[in-house]
Structure formats: C-alpha cells, structure tokens
Short mmCIF file of C-alpha atoms in Angstrom, two decimals:
data_model
loop_
_atom_site.label_atom_id
_atom_site.label_comp_id
_atom_site.label_asym_id
_atom_site.label_seq_id
_atom_site.Cartn_x
_atom_site.Cartn_y
_atom_site.Cartn_z
CA UNK Z 1 -125.62 79.11 -30.57
CA UNK Z 2 -122.71 76.73 -29.87
CA UNK Z 3 -121.86 76.48 -26.16
CA UNK Z 4 -118.17 76.12 -27.14
CA UNK Z 5 -118.35 79.44 -29.04
CA UNK Z 6 -120.04 81.15 -26.06
CA UNK Z 7 -117.40 79.80 -23.67
CA UNK Z 8 -114.46 80.83 -25.89
CA UNK Z 9 -115.86 84.36 -26.40
CA UNK Z 10 -116.20 84.73 -22.62
CA UNK Z 11 -112.47 84.21 -22.01
CA UNK Z 12 -110.29 87.16 -21.05
CA UNK Z 13 -106.80 87.76 -22.45
CA UNK Z 14 -104.99 85.88 -19.66
CA UNK Z 15 -107.30 82.85 -19.95
CA UNK Z 16 -106.78 82.70 -23.73
CA UNK Z 17 -103.00 82.89 -23.28
CA UNK Z 18 -103.06 80.16 -20.63
CA UNK Z 19 -105.07 77.78 -22.81
CA UNK Z 20 -102.87 78.37 -25.86
CA UNK Z 21 -99.66 77.89 -23.88
CA UNK Z 22 -100.77 74.57 -22.41
CA UNK Z 23 -102.27 73.33 -25.68
CA UNK Z 24 -98.93 73.92 -27.46
CA UNK Z 25 -97.04 71.84 -24.90
CA UNK Z 26 -98.65 68.70 -26.32
CA UNK Z 27 -98.73 69.77 -29.95
CA UNK Z 28 -99.25 66.29 -31.43
CA UNK Z 29 -102.58 65.65 -29.69
CA UNK Z 30 -103.75 69.19 -29.11
CA UNK Z 31 -102.94 71.06 -32.34
CA UNK Z 32 -106.31 70.32 -33.96
CA UNK Z 33 -108.12 71.62 -30.85
CA UNK Z 34 -105.96 74.74 -30.83
CA UNK Z 35 -106.70 75.38 -34.52
CA UNK Z 36 -110.48 75.18 -33.93
CA UNK Z 37 -110.09 77.29 -30.78
CA UNK Z 38 -108.28 80.05 -32.73
CA UNK Z 39 -110.77 79.98 -35.60
CA UNK Z 40 -113.77 80.28 -33.25
CA UNK Z 41 -112.03 83.06 -31.32
CA UNK Z 42 -111.81 85.15 -34.52
CA UNK Z 43 -115.57 84.91 -35.13
CA UNK Z 44 -117.94 87.67 -34.05
CA UNK Z 45 -120.92 85.34 -34.64
CA UNK Z 46 -120.82 81.57 -34.71
CA UNK Z 47 -120.88 80.16 -38.26
CA UNK Z 48 -120.56 76.37 -38.31
CA UNK Z 49 -120.58 76.09 -42.12
CA UNK Z 50 -117.72 78.55 -42.37
CA UNK Z 51 -115.79 76.52 -39.78
CA UNK Z 52 -116.41 73.23 -41.65
CA UNK Z 53 -115.24 74.79 -44.92
CA UNK Z 54 -112.17 76.41 -43.36
CA UNK Z 55 -111.01 73.26 -41.55
CA UNK Z 56 -112.11 70.75 -44.23
CA UNK Z 57 -113.85 68.69 -41.55
CA UNK Z 58 -117.12 66.74 -41.56
CA UNK Z 59 -120.04 67.92 -39.40
CA UNK Z 60 -120.24 64.82 -37.10
CA UNK Z 61 -116.48 64.95 -36.48
CA UNK Z 62 -116.62 68.70 -35.76
CA UNK Z 63 -119.34 68.15 -33.13
CA UNK Z 64 -117.18 65.56 -31.34
CA UNK Z 65 -114.06 67.75 -31.48
CA UNK Z 66 -116.02 70.80 -30.23
CA UNK Z 67 -117.35 68.81 -27.29
CA UNK Z 68 -113.84 67.63 -26.42
CA UNK Z 69 -112.51 71.16 -26.87
CA UNK Z 70 -115.17 72.47 -24.47
CA UNK Z 71 -114.05 69.95 -21.81
CA UNK Z 72 -110.40 70.91 -22.29
CA UNK Z 73 -111.15 74.64 -21.94
CA UNK Z 74 -113.16 74.06 -18.74
CA UNK Z 75 -110.33 71.95 -17.33
CA UNK Z 76 -107.72 74.63 -18.14
CA UNK Z 77 -109.94 77.36 -16.70
CA UNK Z 78 -110.07 75.36 -13.46
CA UNK Z 79 -106.26 75.09 -13.43
CA UNK Z 80 -105.79 78.78 -14.26
CA UNK Z 81 -108.07 79.99 -11.49
CA UNK Z 82 -106.62 77.45 -9.07
CA UNK Z 83 -103.24 79.11 -9.57
CA UNK Z 84 -104.60 82.67 -9.31
CA UNK Z 85 -107.29 82.48 -6.60
CA UNK Z 86 -106.43 82.92 -2.91
CA UNK Z 87 -109.50 80.90 -1.88
CA UNK Z 88 -108.67 78.06 -4.27
CA UNK Z 89 -105.08 77.89 -2.98
CA UNK Z 90 -106.41 77.44 0.56
CA UNK Z 91 -108.75 74.64 -0.62
CA UNK Z 92 -105.84 72.99 -2.44
CA UNK Z 93 -103.59 73.14 0.65
CA UNK Z 94 -106.34 71.65 2.83
CA UNK Z 95 -106.74 68.81 0.34
CA UNK Z 96 -102.97 68.22 0.30
CA UNK Z 97 -102.98 67.95 4.10
CA UNK Z 98 -105.75 65.34 3.92
CA UNK Z 99 -103.71 63.30 1.44
CA UNK Z 100 -100.58 63.50 3.63
CA UNK Z 101 -102.55 62.31 6.69
CA UNK Z 102 -104.07 59.39 4.73
CA UNK Z 103 -100.52 58.37 3.71
CA UNK Z 104 -99.33 58.53 7.34
CA UNK Z 105 -97.21 61.57 6.53
CA UNK Z 106 -98.98 63.86 8.98
CA UNK Z 107 -95.63 65.25 10.23
CA UNK Z 108 -95.32 67.04 6.88
CA UNK Z 109 -98.68 68.81 7.36
CA UNK Z 110 -98.00 71.39 10.15
CA UNK Z 111 -96.04 73.92 7.97
CA UNK Z 112 -98.86 73.81 5.41
CA UNK Z 113 -101.47 74.18 8.17
CA UNK Z 114 -99.66 77.26 9.52
CA UNK Z 115 -99.74 78.79 6.03
CA UNK Z 116 -103.45 77.99 5.68
CA UNK Z 117 -104.26 79.49 9.11
CA UNK Z 118 -102.39 82.74 8.33
CA UNK Z 119 -104.20 83.10 4.98
CA UNK Z 120 -107.64 82.35 6.44
CA UNK Z 121 -107.33 85.05 9.10
CA UNK Z 122 -105.52 87.51 6.84
CA UNK Z 123 -108.27 87.34 4.19
CA UNK Z 124 -111.17 86.52 6.55
CA UNK Z 125 -111.97 83.27 4.76
CA UNK Z 126 -114.20 82.07 7.59
CA UNK Z 127 -115.97 79.56 5.35
CA UNK Z 128 -112.65 77.63 5.08
CA UNK Z 129 -112.03 77.53 8.87
CA UNK Z 130 -114.14 74.41 9.68
CA UNK Z 131 -112.17 72.41 7.08
CA UNK Z 132 -108.87 73.59 8.58
CA UNK Z 133 -109.95 72.61 12.09
CA UNK Z 134 -111.14 69.20 10.86
CA UNK Z 135 -107.60 68.58 9.57
CA UNK Z 136 -106.21 69.34 13.03
CA UNK Z 137 -108.68 66.85 14.52
CA UNK Z 138 -107.58 64.20 11.99
CA UNK Z 139 -103.95 64.67 13.05
CA UNK Z 140 -104.94 64.21 16.70
CA UNK Z 141 -106.78 61.02 15.77
CA UNK Z 142 -103.74 59.72 13.87
CA UNK Z 143 -101.47 60.44 16.85
CA UNK Z 144 -103.85 58.85 19.39
CA UNK Z 145 -104.24 62.29 21.04
CA UNK Z 146 -100.61 62.17 22.21
CA UNK Z 147 -99.60 65.42 24.00
CA UNK Z 148 -103.14 66.83 23.51
CA UNK Z 149 -105.00 68.03 26.58
CA UNK Z 150 -108.71 68.56 27.11
CA UNK Z 151 -108.09 72.34 27.11
CA UNK Z 152 -106.55 72.04 23.59
CA UNK Z 153 -109.75 70.34 22.43
CA UNK Z 154 -111.90 73.05 24.01
CA UNK Z 155 -109.74 75.81 22.45
CA UNK Z 156 -110.18 74.19 19.03
CA UNK Z 157 -113.93 73.98 19.61
CA UNK Z 158 -114.04 77.68 20.58
CA UNK Z 159 -112.12 78.61 17.45
CA UNK Z 160 -114.66 76.68 15.40
CA UNK Z 161 -117.57 78.51 17.09
CA UNK Z 162 -115.84 81.88 16.64
CA UNK Z 163 -115.29 81.20 12.95
CA UNK Z 164 -118.89 80.07 12.49
CA UNK Z 165 -120.15 83.21 14.27
CA UNK Z 166 -118.10 85.38 11.93
CA UNK Z 167 -119.45 83.43 8.95
CA UNK Z 168 -123.02 83.77 10.25
CA UNK Z 169 -122.57 87.55 10.58
CA UNK Z 170 -121.10 87.75 7.08
CA UNK Z 171 -123.90 85.56 5.66
CA UNK Z 172 -126.55 87.84 7.20
CA UNK Z 173 -125.27 90.89 5.29
CA UNK Z 174 -124.71 88.83 2.13
CA UNK Z 175 -128.39 87.84 2.30
CA UNK Z 176 -129.56 91.47 2.56
CA UNK Z 177 -127.22 92.46 -0.26
CA UNK Z 178 -128.81 89.81 -2.50
CA UNK Z 179 -132.34 90.96 -1.54
CA UNK Z 180 -131.56 94.59 -2.38
CA UNK Z 181 -129.73 93.69 -5.60
CA UNK Z 182 -132.69 91.62 -6.77
CA UNK Z 183 -135.00 94.58 -6.15
CA UNK Z 184 -132.54 96.81 -8.01
CA UNK Z 185 -132.34 94.48 -11.03
CA UNK Z 186 -136.13 94.12 -11.00
CA UNK Z 187 -136.27 97.95 -11.22
CA UNK Z 188 -138.48 98.21 -8.11
CA UNK Z 189 -138.88 101.80 -6.96
CA UNK Z 190 -138.34 101.56 -3.22
CA UNK Z 191 -140.01 103.84 -0.69
CA UNK Z 192 -138.28 105.01 2.48
CA UNK Z 193 -140.34 102.70 4.71
CA UNK Z 194 -139.35 99.42 3.04
CA UNK Z 195 -139.04 96.86 5.85
CA UNK Z 196 -136.62 94.31 4.44
CA UNK Z 197 -133.61 96.18 5.85
CA UNK Z 198 -134.16 95.73 9.61
CA UNK Z 199 -132.96 98.44 11.98
CA UNK Z 200 -131.33 95.92 14.29
CA UNK Z 201 -128.90 94.78 11.55
CA UNK Z 202 -128.07 98.27 10.26
CA UNK Z 203 -127.91 100.52 13.34
CA UNK Z 204 -124.12 100.78 13.10
CA UNK Z 205 -121.23 99.40 11.01
CA UNK Z 206 -119.91 97.92 14.28
CA UNK Z 207 -122.58 95.25 13.95
CA UNK Z 208 -120.67 93.93 10.96
CA UNK Z 209 -117.92 92.10 12.82
CA UNK Z 210 -115.35 91.68 10.03
CA UNK Z 211 -114.08 93.68 7.07
CA UNK Z 212 -115.87 91.34 4.67
CA UNK Z 213 -119.14 91.82 6.56
CA UNK Z 214 -118.60 95.61 6.55
CA UNK Z 215 -118.16 95.49 2.77
CA UNK Z 216 -121.54 93.75 2.47
CA UNK Z 217 -123.08 96.18 5.00
CA UNK Z 218 -122.06 99.23 2.94
CA UNK Z 219 -123.03 97.56 -0.37
CA UNK Z 220 -126.57 97.02 0.93
CA UNK Z 221 -126.97 100.61 2.09
CA UNK Z 222 -125.35 102.15 -1.01
CA UNK Z 223 -127.67 100.23 -3.35
CA UNK Z 224 -130.72 100.85 -1.15
CA UNK Z 225 -130.20 104.63 -1.00
CA UNK Z 226 -129.46 104.81 -4.74
CA UNK Z 227 -132.83 103.12 -5.34
CA UNK Z 228 -134.71 105.40 -2.97
CA UNK Z 229 -133.26 108.44 -4.73
CA UNK Z 230 -131.07 109.55 -1.81
CA UNK Z 231 -127.98 109.54 -4.02
CA UNK Z 232 -125.97 111.72 -1.63
CA UNK Z 233 -126.23 109.02 1.05
CA UNK Z 234 -125.42 106.28 -1.50
CA UNK Z 235 -122.35 108.30 -2.49
CA UNK Z 236 -121.15 108.43 1.15
CA UNK Z 237 -121.58 104.67 1.59
CA UNK Z 238 -119.71 103.94 -1.64
CA UNK Z 239 -116.96 106.26 -0.41
CA UNK Z 240 -116.74 104.16 2.79
CA UNK Z 241 -116.53 101.02 0.68
CA UNK Z 242 -113.66 102.42 -1.38
CA UNK Z 243 -111.89 103.38 1.84
CA UNK Z 244 -112.06 99.77 3.10
CA UNK Z 245 -110.62 98.43 -0.16
CA UNK Z 246 -107.89 101.07 -0.42
CA UNK Z 247 -106.79 100.82 3.23
CA UNK Z 248 -106.87 96.98 3.24
CA UNK Z 249 -104.96 95.67 0.25
CA UNK Z 250 -105.94 92.08 1.18
CA UNK Z 251 -109.59 92.90 0.47
CA UNK Z 252 -108.64 94.43 -2.89
CA UNK Z 253 -106.57 91.34 -3.72
CA UNK Z 254 -109.44 89.06 -2.70
CA UNK Z 255 -112.13 91.06 -4.54
CA UNK Z 256 -110.42 93.05 -7.33
CA UNK Z 257 -113.54 93.04 -9.49
CA UNK Z 258 -115.75 94.31 -6.65
CA UNK Z 259 -113.28 97.13 -6.00
CA UNK Z 260 -113.53 98.39 -9.60
CA UNK Z 261 -117.33 97.99 -9.61
CA UNK Z 262 -117.52 100.03 -6.38
CA UNK Z 263 -115.32 102.74 -7.90
CA UNK Z 264 -117.61 102.77 -10.94
CA UNK Z 265 -120.72 103.19 -8.73
CA UNK Z 266 -119.01 105.93 -6.72
CA UNK Z 267 -118.32 107.78 -9.98
CA UNK Z 268 -121.94 107.34 -11.14
CA UNK Z 269 -123.06 108.88 -7.84
CA UNK Z 270 -120.50 111.71 -8.32
CA UNK Z 271 -121.99 112.37 -11.75
CA UNK Z 272 -125.55 112.45 -10.39
CA UNK Z 273 -124.51 114.89 -7.65
CA UNK Z 274 -122.69 117.14 -10.12
CA UNK Z 275 -119.28 116.41 -8.56
CA UNK Z 276 -117.58 116.75 -11.95
CA UNK Z 277 -114.12 117.33 -10.50
CA UNK Z 278 -114.21 114.05 -8.57
CA UNK Z 279 -115.72 112.32 -11.59
CA UNK Z 280 -112.90 113.44 -13.88
CA UNK Z 281 -110.19 112.35 -11.43
CA UNK Z 282 -112.07 109.09 -10.83
CA UNK Z 283 -112.25 108.27 -14.54
CA UNK Z 284 -108.49 108.85 -14.85
CA UNK Z 285 -107.94 106.58 -11.84
CA UNK Z 286 -110.15 103.86 -13.32
CA UNK Z 287 -108.34 104.03 -16.67
CA UNK Z 288 -104.99 103.56 -14.87
CA UNK Z 289 -106.33 100.70 -12.75
CA UNK Z 290 -107.78 98.78 -15.68
CA UNK Z 291 -104.34 98.70 -17.33
CA UNK Z 292 -102.78 97.03 -14.27
CA UNK Z 293 -102.64 93.45 -13.05
CA UNK Z 294 -104.94 91.85 -11.87
CA UNK Z 295 -107.63 94.22 -13.19
CA UNK Z 296 -106.53 93.94 -16.82
CA UNK Z 297 -106.82 90.14 -16.54
CA UNK Z 298 -110.30 90.22 -14.99
CA UNK Z 299 -112.08 92.70 -17.25
CA UNK Z 300 -112.48 91.99 -20.95
CA UNK Z 301 -111.82 94.95 -23.30
CA UNK Z 302 -115.57 95.10 -24.05
CA UNK Z 303 -116.37 95.55 -20.33
CA UNK Z 304 -113.64 98.18 -19.93
CA UNK Z 305 -115.07 100.08 -22.90
CA UNK Z 306 -118.60 99.78 -21.51
CA UNK Z 307 -117.73 101.17 -18.06
CA UNK Z 308 -115.45 103.99 -19.19
CA UNK Z 309 -117.53 105.31 -22.08
CA UNK Z 310 -120.76 105.30 -20.10
CA UNK Z 311 -119.07 107.53 -17.54
CA UNK Z 312 -117.47 109.76 -20.18
CA UNK Z 313 -120.65 110.24 -22.20
CA UNK Z 314 -122.77 110.90 -19.10
CA UNK Z 315 -120.21 113.44 -17.90
CA UNK Z 316 -120.56 115.26 -21.24
CA UNK Z 317 -124.37 115.22 -20.96
CA UNK Z 318 -124.17 116.44 -17.35
CA UNK Z 319 -121.94 119.34 -18.43
CA UNK Z 320 -124.08 119.96 -21.57
CA UNK Z 321 -120.79 119.94 -23.52
CA UNK Z 322 -122.42 118.31 -26.55
CA UNK Z 323 -119.69 119.26 -29.05
CA UNK Z 324 -117.20 117.30 -26.97
CA UNK Z 325 -119.70 114.45 -27.25
CA UNK Z 326 -119.21 114.36 -31.03
CA UNK Z 327 -115.43 114.11 -30.58
CA UNK Z 328 -115.85 111.25 -28.11
CA UNK Z 329 -118.30 109.58 -30.47
CA UNK Z 330 -115.52 109.43 -33.07
CA UNK Z 331 -113.45 107.29 -30.67
CA UNK Z 332 -116.43 105.26 -29.52
CA UNK Z 333 -118.09 104.14 -32.78
CA UNK Z 334 -115.34 101.76 -34.02
CA UNK Z 335 -115.03 100.24 -30.53
CA UNK Z 336 -118.81 99.79 -30.23
CA UNK Z 337 -118.90 98.10 -33.62
CA UNK Z 338 -116.03 95.81 -32.60
CA UNK Z 339 -117.43 94.79 -29.18
CA UNK Z 340 -121.19 95.14 -29.65
CA UNK Z 341 -121.79 91.37 -29.73
CA UNK Z 342 -120.03 91.02 -26.34
CA UNK Z 343 -121.93 93.84 -24.60
CA UNK Z 344 -125.14 92.80 -22.76
CA UNK Z 345 -128.42 94.11 -24.18
CA UNK Z 346 -129.16 96.71 -21.46
CA UNK Z 347 -125.80 98.55 -21.83
CA UNK Z 348 -126.26 98.34 -25.63
CA UNK Z 349 -129.66 100.05 -25.39
CA UNK Z 350 -128.23 102.62 -22.96
CA UNK Z 351 -125.43 103.51 -25.38
CA UNK Z 352 -127.87 103.81 -28.30
CA UNK Z 353 -129.98 106.26 -26.28
CA UNK Z 354 -127.01 108.30 -25.01
CA UNK Z 355 -125.52 108.65 -28.51
CA UNK Z 356 -128.92 109.56 -29.97
CA UNK Z 357 -129.33 112.24 -27.28
CA UNK Z 358 -125.91 113.76 -28.04
CA UNK Z 359 -126.59 113.72 -31.79
CA UNK Z 360 -129.98 115.40 -31.25
CA UNK Z 361 -128.31 118.13 -29.18
CA UNK Z 362 -125.86 118.68 -32.05
CA UNK Z 363 -128.64 118.97 -34.64
CA UNK Z 364 -127.80 115.66 -36.37
CA UNK Z 365 -131.39 114.46 -36.47
CA UNK Z 366 -131.17 111.74 -39.12
CA UNK Z 367 -128.31 110.10 -37.27
CA UNK Z 368 -130.35 110.42 -34.07
CA UNK Z 369 -133.13 108.36 -35.65
CA UNK Z 370 -130.61 105.82 -36.88
CA UNK Z 371 -129.27 105.20 -33.36
CA UNK Z 372 -132.79 105.11 -31.91
CA UNK Z 373 -133.98 102.58 -34.49
CA UNK Z 374 -132.36 99.67 -32.60
CA UNK Z 375 -134.50 100.62 -29.59
CA UNK Z 376 -137.82 101.74 -31.06
CA UNK Z 377 -137.99 99.29 -33.98
CA UNK Z 378 -136.47 96.30 -32.20
CA UNK Z 379 -138.80 96.71 -29.17
CA UNK Z 380 -136.34 94.80 -26.94
CA UNK Z 381 -137.73 93.10 -23.85
CA UNK Z 382 -135.20 94.89 -21.64
CA UNK Z 383 -134.42 98.37 -20.29
CA UNK Z 384 -138.10 99.25 -20.54
CA UNK Z 385 -137.65 102.69 -18.99
CA UNK Z 386 -135.09 103.76 -21.61
CA UNK Z 387 -137.23 102.32 -24.40
CA UNK Z 388 -140.20 104.45 -23.32
CA UNK Z 389 -138.16 107.66 -23.19
CA UNK Z 390 -136.73 106.76 -26.61
CA UNK Z 391 -140.28 107.17 -27.98
CA UNK Z 392 -140.28 110.86 -26.96
CA UNK Z 393 -136.76 111.46 -28.26
CA UNK Z 394 -137.74 109.88 -31.57
CA UNK Z 395 -140.73 112.24 -31.93
CA UNK Z 396 -138.50 115.30 -31.42
CA UNK Z 397 -136.03 114.02 -34.05
CA UNK Z 398 -138.91 113.30 -36.46
CA UNK Z 399 -140.25 116.83 -35.96
CA UNK Z 400 -136.80 118.27 -36.69
CA UNK Z 401 -136.61 116.13 -39.85
CA UNK Z 402 -140.02 117.52 -40.96
CA UNK Z 403 -141.70 114.12 -40.90
CA UNK Z 404 -145.21 114.06 -42.29
CA UNK Z 405 -148.03 112.43 -40.29
CA UNK Z 406 -146.37 113.45 -37.01
CA UNK Z 407 -149.80 113.52 -35.33
CA UNK Z 408 -150.25 109.78 -35.89
CA UNK Z 409 -146.72 109.14 -34.58
CA UNK Z 410 -147.53 111.14 -31.42
CA UNK Z 411 -150.70 109.10 -30.81
CA UNK Z 412 -148.82 105.82 -31.28
CA UNK Z 413 -146.00 106.86 -28.95
CA UNK Z 414 -148.44 108.09 -26.30
CA UNK Z 415 -150.38 104.81 -26.40
CA UNK Z 416 -147.21 102.71 -26.16
CA UNK Z 417 -146.03 104.64 -23.11
CA UNK Z 418 -149.47 104.70 -21.46
CA UNK Z 419 -149.74 100.92 -21.80
CA UNK Z 420 -146.65 100.60 -19.59
CA UNK Z 421 -146.94 103.49 -17.12
CA UNK Z 422 -148.56 106.86 -16.42
CA UNK Z 423 -147.39 109.78 -18.54
CA UNK Z 424 -145.25 112.45 -16.95
CA UNK Z 425 -146.77 115.94 -17.14
CA UNK Z 426 -143.72 116.96 -19.16
CA UNK Z 427 -144.47 114.19 -21.66
CA UNK Z 428 -148.02 115.42 -22.05
CA UNK Z 429 -146.69 118.94 -22.57
CA UNK Z 430 -144.18 117.71 -25.14
CA UNK Z 431 -146.91 115.91 -27.11
CA UNK Z 432 -149.14 119.00 -26.99
CA UNK Z 433 -146.24 121.18 -28.16
CA UNK Z 434 -145.37 118.85 -31.05
CA UNK Z 435 -149.02 118.68 -32.19
CA UNK Z 436 -149.25 122.45 -32.20
CA UNK Z 437 -145.92 122.78 -34.04
CA UNK Z 438 -146.91 120.23 -36.68
CA UNK Z 439 -149.98 122.37 -37.54
CA UNK Z 440 -148.33 125.80 -37.28
CA UNK Z 441 -146.96 127.71 -40.30
CA UNK Z 442 -143.17 127.97 -40.39
CA UNK Z 443 -143.07 131.65 -39.36
CA UNK Z 444 -145.26 131.04 -36.29
CA UNK Z 445 -143.33 128.07 -34.86
CA UNK Z 446 -141.06 130.28 -32.74
CA UNK Z 447 -144.14 131.83 -31.09
CA UNK Z 448 -145.45 128.33 -30.30
CA UNK Z 449 -142.20 127.53 -28.49
CA UNK Z 450 -142.42 130.84 -26.58
CA UNK Z 451 -145.96 130.05 -25.37
CA UNK Z 452 -144.91 126.65 -24.04
CA UNK Z 453 -141.62 127.81 -22.50
CA UNK Z 454 -142.96 129.11 -19.12
CA UNK Z 455 -145.07 125.97 -18.60
CA UNK Z 456 -142.11 123.68 -19.35
CA UNK Z 457 -139.79 125.83 -17.23
CA UNK Z 458 -142.10 125.38 -14.25
CA UNK Z 459 -142.43 121.63 -14.86
CA UNK Z 460 -138.63 121.26 -14.92
CA UNK Z 461 -138.55 122.45 -11.29
CA UNK Z 462 -141.13 119.89 -10.14
CA UNK Z 463 -139.43 116.99 -8.23
CA UNK Z 464 -142.06 114.58 -9.60
CA UNK Z 465 -140.82 115.34 -13.13
CA UNK Z 466 -137.11 114.91 -12.31
CA UNK Z 467 -136.94 111.41 -13.79
CA UNK Z 468 -138.20 112.71 -17.14
CA UNK Z 469 -135.51 115.43 -17.23
CA UNK Z 470 -132.84 112.87 -16.35
CA UNK Z 471 -133.54 111.32 -19.73
CA UNK Z 472 -134.47 114.35 -21.84
CA UNK Z 473 -133.90 118.00 -21.00
CA UNK Z 474 -137.03 119.32 -22.68
CA UNK Z 475 -136.40 122.81 -21.31
CA UNK Z 476 -132.95 122.96 -22.95
CA UNK Z 477 -134.45 121.98 -26.32
CA UNK Z 478 -137.30 124.53 -26.12
CA UNK Z 479 -134.92 127.31 -25.01
CA UNK Z 480 -132.72 126.59 -28.03
CA UNK Z 481 -135.73 127.41 -30.26
CA UNK Z 482 -136.53 130.84 -28.84
#
C-alpha cells in the first residue's frame, strides 16, 4: 500500500483543511499536488491505475509527485501541530530565545522567558525546564555575569534539581503505565500477587508529586485492576482520573485525547458493573464532547463511531434489550460500511461479534452467520479470545438454521478451541446439548433443553465460567427454548 495514501487517510478534518488552505495559497506550484491529494482522499482503497487514468499521468512521474506530496504533507502537519500544541509552542519560544542571544539581542528575551516559565509550571512541562534554565545561563554568560550573585546561581541550580526530581517522579509512573499497558495489550491474565507494581511506589497518591504523575499513577492502577478482574476498583481509579481532568482544565487542554479515552474506560467499567444510569449519562456527555473543539479535531469520525457504538451496543446487550439493538443496527450498518477500512482489526472483529450476538438474540440466524463469517472464515491473527467464542456462537446459529452435519461442525469447533486453550465447562455442556439436539426428533427437542437447563443454570453461577457468559449467555438462550 502507498505510504502517501496511508498518511492522507490518517488525517483528521482540521489537518485536511490546513493542508488544503496552505496548498491553495501557492496555486501555481501546488495545484497538481492538491489535485492528487484530493483524489487519494476520496479513495477507500488505494488504486494506482485508477489514479493514473484519472490524472492522465505516467507512472514514473506519479511516483515522484507522490513522494513530493508526502514530504509536503509531513511539513504542513509539523506546522499545524506547532501552532496547536502547548509543548511545541514552549519549544519554539526556547528556540527563539537562543536565536536572539546568538544575535546579541538578549535584552529581547526576558518577556519570552517569563511566558515560557509560566507555561512550564502551569502545565507541569518539567521536561522543558532544563532547556529554559540553560537559556538563563546563556544570558548570564553574554552579560559577563553582571549583577548576578553566587546565590542566584545556586537558586537556578536548585530549580534545575527540583525540575529533574519532578521529571524523575513522573517518569517512574510513566514506566509502570507502559509495563501494565503492554501486559494488557498482550492479553496477559494477571493474578493479584503480580510483583511489577511495587508497594513503595503505590502506597498513596501523595507519592506522585505532580498532577501529571498522579494521572499516570491512577492510569496504572485502573488498568491493573481491570486486568485482575476487580472492575469496581478500576472504576474508582478511573473516576479519580476524570476528577483530575475536570478540576484542572490545563491537564484537559494538554491531554484532550487522554481525557476522552479515560471517560470511555470509565463508561466501560460502568457497563461491567451494571451502572446503566451512569453509562447513559456518560454516553450523552461523550457525544457532546466529541462535537466540541479540540476533541472534534483530534478524533476522526471513524474513531468517534467506534467508541460510541461499542458503548451503545454493549449497553443494549447488558440490558438484554435486543429489539433496541436492531434499531441501532439500522444506524450503524451504513457507518460501518463507510469507515470499516479505517477501523483497526480488533474493533472490527468486536463489532462483527456484537452484531452477530444481537441478531442471534432476535432470531435472525442467517444474518448472524453472515456477520460471523468475517471472523470464523477469515481466521484473523488478532482478538483470539473473541474468535474462539465466535466458534460457539456459529454452532448455535447453524443449529437454528437446521444445518446438516452439525456433529462434524461441533468436533471441528471443539478442536480449534482446544488447540488454543482449555474448554469452559459451559462450552462442553453446549457441545453436548447441540449433539443431543441434532439427533433428537423435532417433538422431543424441548425436552432436551429442559434436561440441560438445571445444569446450565448452575454453571452460570460459577465464577470460573463468568468469562464464557460475558461472551454468550447460554442460559438465556436455553430458557428461551423451554
């Protein structure tokens, strides 16, 4: 795939507008680049031959122009984010001060330095502090240390040490956040006695000596407790995180994306805990936020759709309001078709499973199989857990569609799952039930369900089977048959 196509498709609405505006300013030289940019932007998949035909351009020339276009986009992205990033503005001001000093215009630097200092402490940009203090030292050097006492030098040194201590504290919690996130992305099932979160660093939030460090502190603990299954504790830590963002607008301005991601995680925890009231209000809040600046500029429409519809569909499943799921599906399908190529593979697989589950609950079994086909036929090398549960869901849909040779399908599914992990007891019971059903006369099928109901009811109360019921409420399906 063309790297220019990938870059262009990654741009949000504000970045696209910025590039177009600046390309039009120099229409004579830039119009051809803008034309190619607009044509590529329209594509859902990159098609070089279509581009060559549309623009009446030769392949070698197109390759050169695309390479130049790529460089121009990168350059404009740098400019755009320079104008809109607090951190980048500080870096720019520090660089300006250096230039002024080199040109013997150091008397023009103090007002800029005051602005830099205020911003650094306001937004806790400790990593920028050493560069600021170096500028002050350069000014002293230029002025031959005129009117500077030894105590001034010591004060500056102490400020440097204080800033470095704050940065060290922040870096400590950033390190643990990365360790826990890696474990989370690797889908490691943590036990309560995992040792990589040391007691001495997490005894109290007071050990995190700045707001930025506290944000990292709570991120670590929220993710850790979500992974260990103590969702109630994760929920409380995410609530603390939201409180920091909402009570300190500077942190929200500095990390707008993190704020929305934290809100999303808080709502996922609310869903897991059955806090449907908070979930509903939270979804409304998120929808409002994502229409505002700067959030609208940060999140692409595909990402907004992904976050909101995952919450909405899971809320419907949690409430077992499956008819409402069909109504929501009517809104979702055209959007999914439009943005599917922009959505990462794991959320894609998740959506396919969720929709299949809702369709199954509404008795639309052929459509269920259609949505599952991307998972079970494609055998993607991602979201393995969902893919394995999709095998069970597929068997239920096949039974409902009166598939022949269901016994062979059960054996194949069982083997595929067993090759990856141990079977849940509920899975074994489901396979036994389906085998018995496939051999039972039509009039006796209800009795088969009745015989299995008490066993499945008991299994549904077993904490070791909870993960299975998170993905497929076997008890609900069996009860619907008796």
